[in-house]
């Protein structure tokens, strides 16, 4: 079996690696010159989201499929960290804060925590007092409800290291890594092709570019790329990972000090024409939010944007589109943390030994206008 994987981000390299591990001949196409890196901050000219991600690994699974994916992803991050000295998984709990008076969010968070607990996730709700007692570095004033997810963390030095480590492992398994090559995908009825070459299967894992990559096949993917942002500050922070839902900001410890993010711009952007620098409003809001919760004057050293992908119902698109043509995209800002498991699932679906989660079926919007939906923030409760 010969399979082409289009896109060398966290999802694509994982799928390519797992396919090769099952004995498949795999070629990976990545238009960037490099697959991953070992940098703490994204390289300026790299557009792929896996290099620009905040690298927060904090699953918020609300159903069984999600819980399974989250647990499997964390297992694989830990497995890789034990085998590649360049890649460290730094375990940290994640604290989600909801402000007083935000009753809808309180109810949503309680519902999510109940659902996650039912699926075996170690998460529980607390009040503000309990939070400051456990995490004295956090100011939880004005907080009505908090949830602490125990099994979380982040990757060090940065998320690009996961891509580099998996790409190197894929290389060892014989995957042809075609970097600096833009893939053009077509499907003429007899099967999928990349740059006119016929493959038994083609997996499109091209992140925010997936809709564009698939357009020549006639598939109209219900997917919208949108900008999200992150910054790094040299203020030293060593507490838990925090998501402040009122400020719309999350932050975590970082090898340089602290990383803060979100800065969602909830509108479709052009994947080949977006602003890569962080916006002033995002930087100001993130710096304020960090100061409010930690007292730190977290001046921004570097702020950047990148692409996340939205679908009409907030769930990913993972599965077969046309005979032999597969997609894995639409992660709503949670694609990095799930990549080890979604890439693995994609490989299993191509091999025919795994069913994709039913809620992820890429044809579930058939008959609907594909562009007719609003971009919803991935971090929103
Ligand atoms: C600022 C920011 C913060 C984020 N924070 C988090 C976080 O904390 N946790 C989390 O889970 N997720 C986070 N995300 C989201 C996460 O980065 C993405 O969901 C995830 O990296 C998607 O991985 P991917 O492999 O699907 O896509 P990508 O990493 O975008 O990879 C797609 C690749 O396809 C390549 N490509 C495109 N077109 C072609 C073509 N025609 N031929 C060949 N190659 C092509 C691109 O160059 C790219 O490298 C964040 C994103 C951003 C931007």
mmCIF file of C-alpha atoms and ligand atoms in Angstrom, residues 5-14 28-36 42 46-58 77 153 159 163 178 180-185 194-195 204-210 212-213 226-231 250 252 259-262 272 274 282 304-309 328-339 342 379, ligand 1:
data_model
loop_
_atom_site.group_PDB
_atom_site.id
_atom_site.type_symbol
_atom_site.label_atom_id
_atom_site.label_comp_id
_atom_site.label_asym_id
_atom_site.label_seq_id
_atom_site.Cartn_x
_atom_site.Cartn_y
_atom_site.Cartn_z
ATOM 1 C CA UNK A 5 0.262 12.452 3.676
ATOM 2 C CA UNK A 6 -0.174 16.139 2.864
ATOM 3 C CA UNK A 7 0.955 18.416 5.693
ATOM 4 C CA UNK A 8 3.864 17.917 8.071
ATOM 5 C CA UNK A 9 2.354 19.392 11.239
ATOM 6 C CA UNK A 10 1.761 17.417 14.425
ATOM 7 C CA UNK A 11 -1.162 15.478 12.899
ATOM 8 C CA UNK A 12 0.524 14.668 9.575
ATOM 9 C CA UNK A 13 3.828 13.457 11.040
ATOM 10 C CA UNK A 14 2.002 11.259 13.556
ATOM 11 C CA UNK A 28 4.921 13.009 3.409
ATOM 12 C CA UNK A 29 4.586 16.341 1.575
ATOM 13 C CA UNK A 30 5.353 19.524 3.514
ATOM 14 C CA UNK A 31 5.696 22.814 1.713
ATOM 15 C CA UNK A 32 7.878 24.301 4.437
ATOM 16 C CA UNK A 33 11.604 23.497 4.151
ATOM 17 C CA UNK A 34 11.768 21.983 7.627
ATOM 18 C CA UNK A 35 9.742 19.542 9.669
ATOM 19 C CA UNK A 36 9.588 20.931 13.169
ATOM 20 C CA UNK A 42 8.114 30.006 16.593
ATOM 21 C CA UNK A 46 7.024 29.255 9.568
ATOM 22 C CA UNK A 47 3.271 29.240 9.037
ATOM 23 C CA UNK A 48 2.230 25.765 10.222
ATOM 24 C CA UNK A 49 0.181 25.958 13.409
ATOM 25 C CA UNK A 50 2.024 23.192 15.222
ATOM 26 C CA UNK A 51 5.093 25.473 15.402
ATOM 27 C CA UNK A 52 3.062 28.489 16.481
ATOM 28 C CA UNK A 53 0.919 26.707 19.104
ATOM 29 C CA UNK A 54 1.025 27.540 22.789
ATOM 30 C CA UNK A 55 1.573 23.868 23.468
ATOM 31 C CA UNK A 56 -0.938 23.701 26.313
ATOM 32 C CA UNK A 57 -1.908 20.080 26.864
ATOM 33 C CA UNK A 58 -5.059 20.366 28.921
ATOM 34 C CA UNK A 77 3.380 12.612 24.655
ATOM 35 C CA UNK A 153 1.097 19.868 31.006
ATOM 36 C CA UNK A 159 5.592 22.312 20.254
ATOM 37 C CA UNK A 163 6.969 17.523 15.065
ATOM 38 C CA UNK A 178 9.425 15.566 0.868
ATOM 39 C CA UNK A 180 9.782 22.212 0.409
ATOM 40 C CA UNK A 181 7.210 20.600 -1.896
ATOM 41 C CA UNK A 182 3.696 21.986 -2.271
ATOM 42 C CA UNK A 183 1.180 19.188 -2.825
ATOM 43 C CA UNK A 184 -1.665 19.533 -5.272
ATOM 44 C CA UNK A 185 -4.366 16.927 -4.600
ATOM 45 C CA UNK A 194 -0.770 14.121 -5.400
ATOM 46 C CA UNK A 195 0.981 16.233 -8.021
ATOM 47 C CA UNK A 204 -4.888 15.610 3.950
ATOM 48 C CA UNK A 205 -3.649 16.967 7.294
ATOM 49 C CA UNK A 206 -2.933 20.471 6.061
ATOM 50 C CA UNK A 207 -4.440 22.400 8.998
ATOM 51 C CA UNK A 208 -5.864 25.766 7.930
ATOM 52 C CA UNK A 209 -4.957 25.011 4.316
ATOM 53 C CA UNK A 210 -7.005 21.788 4.134
ATOM 54 C CA UNK A 212 -7.824 24.952 -0.175
ATOM 55 C CA UNK A 213 -5.838 21.747 -0.708
ATOM 56 C CA UNK A 226 -9.120 31.912 11.883
ATOM 57 C CA UNK A 227 -6.365 33.742 13.774
ATOM 58 C CA UNK A 228 -5.390 33.007 17.372
ATOM 59 C CA UNK A 229 -2.430 34.480 19.253
ATOM 60 C CA UNK A 230 0.206 33.932 21.907
ATOM 61 C CA UNK A 231 3.011 35.848 23.608
ATOM 62 C CA UNK A 250 -4.795 31.402 29.253
ATOM 63 C CA UNK A 252 1.393 28.832 31.625
ATOM 64 C CA UNK A 259 3.451 32.153 27.864
ATOM 65 C CA UNK A 260 -0.037 33.678 27.502
ATOM 66 C CA UNK A 261 -2.501 33.149 24.708
ATOM 67 C CA UNK A 262 -5.885 33.138 23.033
ATOM 68 C CA UNK A 272 -2.199 32.633 2.672
ATOM 69 C CA UNK A 274 -2.919 36.609 7.564
ATOM 70 C CA UNK A 282 -4.339 40.974 22.484
ATOM 71 C CA UNK A 304 2.627 36.128 17.347
ATOM 72 C CA UNK A 305 -0.467 34.826 15.622
ATOM 73 C CA UNK A 306 -1.235 31.605 13.793
ATOM 74 C CA UNK A 307 -4.151 29.700 12.391
ATOM 75 C CA UNK A 308 -6.762 27.584 14.127
ATOM 76 C CA UNK A 309 -9.610 25.890 12.281
ATOM 77 C CA UNK A 328 -7.989 15.254 9.545
ATOM 78 C CA UNK A 329 -8.606 18.937 10.391
ATOM 79 C CA UNK A 330 -10.891 21.322 12.290
ATOM 80 C CA UNK A 331 -9.394 21.181 15.778
ATOM 81 C CA UNK A 332 -10.722 24.506 17.139
ATOM 82 C CA UNK A 333 -7.465 25.509 18.802
ATOM 83 C CA UNK A 334 -7.073 22.099 20.495
ATOM 84 C CA UNK A 335 -5.286 20.329 17.668
ATOM 85 C CA UNK A 336 -1.824 20.116 19.120
ATOM 86 C CA UNK A 337 -2.827 18.456 22.372
ATOM 87 C CA UNK A 338 -4.886 15.873 20.494
ATOM 88 C CA UNK A 339 -2.472 15.289 17.593
ATOM 89 C CA UNK A 342 -5.876 12.017 16.057
ATOM 90 C CA UNK A 379 -11.529 28.162 24.478
HETATM 91 C C1 LIG B 1 -1.085 30.870 18.677
HETATM 92 C C2 LIG B 1 -1.630 29.467 18.722
HETATM 93 C C3 LIG B 1 -1.777 28.823 19.947
HETATM 94 C C4 LIG B 1 -2.273 27.512 19.982
HETATM 95 N N1 LIG B 1 -2.277 26.873 21.171
HETATM 96 C C5 LIG B 1 -2.655 25.574 21.237
HETATM 97 C C6 LIG B 1 -2.568 24.859 22.453
HETATM 98 O O1 LIG B 1 -2.127 25.407 23.464
HETATM 99 N N2 LIG B 1 -2.984 23.574 22.480
HETATM 100 C C7 LIG B 1 -3.467 22.954 21.358
HETATM 101 O O2 LIG B 1 -3.845 21.800 21.431
HETATM 102 N N3 LIG B 1 -3.523 23.590 20.173
HETATM 103 C C8 LIG B 1 -3.137 24.888 20.088
HETATM 104 N N4 LIG B 1 -3.198 25.559 18.901
HETATM 105 C C9 LIG B 1 -3.780 24.869 17.735
HETATM 106 C C10 LIG B 1 -2.776 23.913 17.144
HETATM 107 O O3 LIG B 1 -1.626 24.615 16.811
HETATM 108 C C11 LIG B 1 -3.349 23.263 15.879
HETATM 109 O O4 LIG B 1 -4.648 22.782 16.103
HETATM 110 C C12 LIG B 1 -2.479 22.077 15.466
HETATM 111 O O5 LIG B 1 -1.124 22.423 15.510
HETATM 112 C C13 LIG B 1 -2.873 21.626 14.078
HETATM 113 O O6 LIG B 1 -1.938 20.673 13.619
HETATM 114 P P1 LIG B 1 -2.039 20.180 12.133
HETATM 115 O O7 LIG B 1 -0.963 19.170 11.950
HETATM 116 O O8 LIG B 1 -3.452 19.796 11.864
HETATM 117 O O9 LIG B 1 -1.794 21.485 11.245
HETATM 118 P P2 LIG B 1 -0.459 22.344 10.993
HETATM 119 O O10 LIG B 1 0.492 22.228 12.125
HETATM 120 O O11 LIG B 1 -0.907 23.705 10.588
HETATM 121 O O12 LIG B 1 0.196 21.595 9.774
HETATM 122 C C14 LIG B 1 -0.308 21.714 8.471
HETATM 123 C C15 LIG B 1 0.884 21.743 7.552
HETATM 124 O O13 LIG B 1 0.432 21.621 6.210
HETATM 125 C C16 LIG B 1 1.351 22.319 5.397
HETATM 126 N N5 LIG B 1 0.738 22.547 4.100
HETATM 127 C C17 LIG B 1 -0.316 23.352 3.803
HETATM 128 N N6 LIG B 1 -0.635 23.264 2.493
HETATM 129 C C18 LIG B 1 0.239 22.374 1.966
HETATM 130 C C19 LIG B 1 0.403 21.852 0.654
HETATM 131 N N7 LIG B 1 -0.388 22.208 -0.355
HETATM 132 N N8 LIG B 1 1.415 20.957 0.440
HETATM 133 C C20 LIG B 1 2.226 20.566 1.444
HETATM 134 N N9 LIG B 1 2.101 21.032 2.716
HETATM 135 C C21 LIG B 1 1.106 21.916 2.967
HETATM 136 C C22 LIG B 1 1.631 23.581 6.189
HETATM 137 O O14 LIG B 1 2.837 24.182 5.791
HETATM 138 C C23 LIG B 1 1.672 23.025 7.620
HETATM 139 O O15 LIG B 1 2.987 22.737 8.030
HETATM 140 C C24 LIG B 1 -2.684 26.855 18.792
HETATM 141 C C25 LIG B 1 -2.545 27.504 17.568
HETATM 142 C C26 LIG B 1 -1.995 28.777 17.521
HETATM 143 C C27 LIG B 1 -1.813 29.419 16.192
#
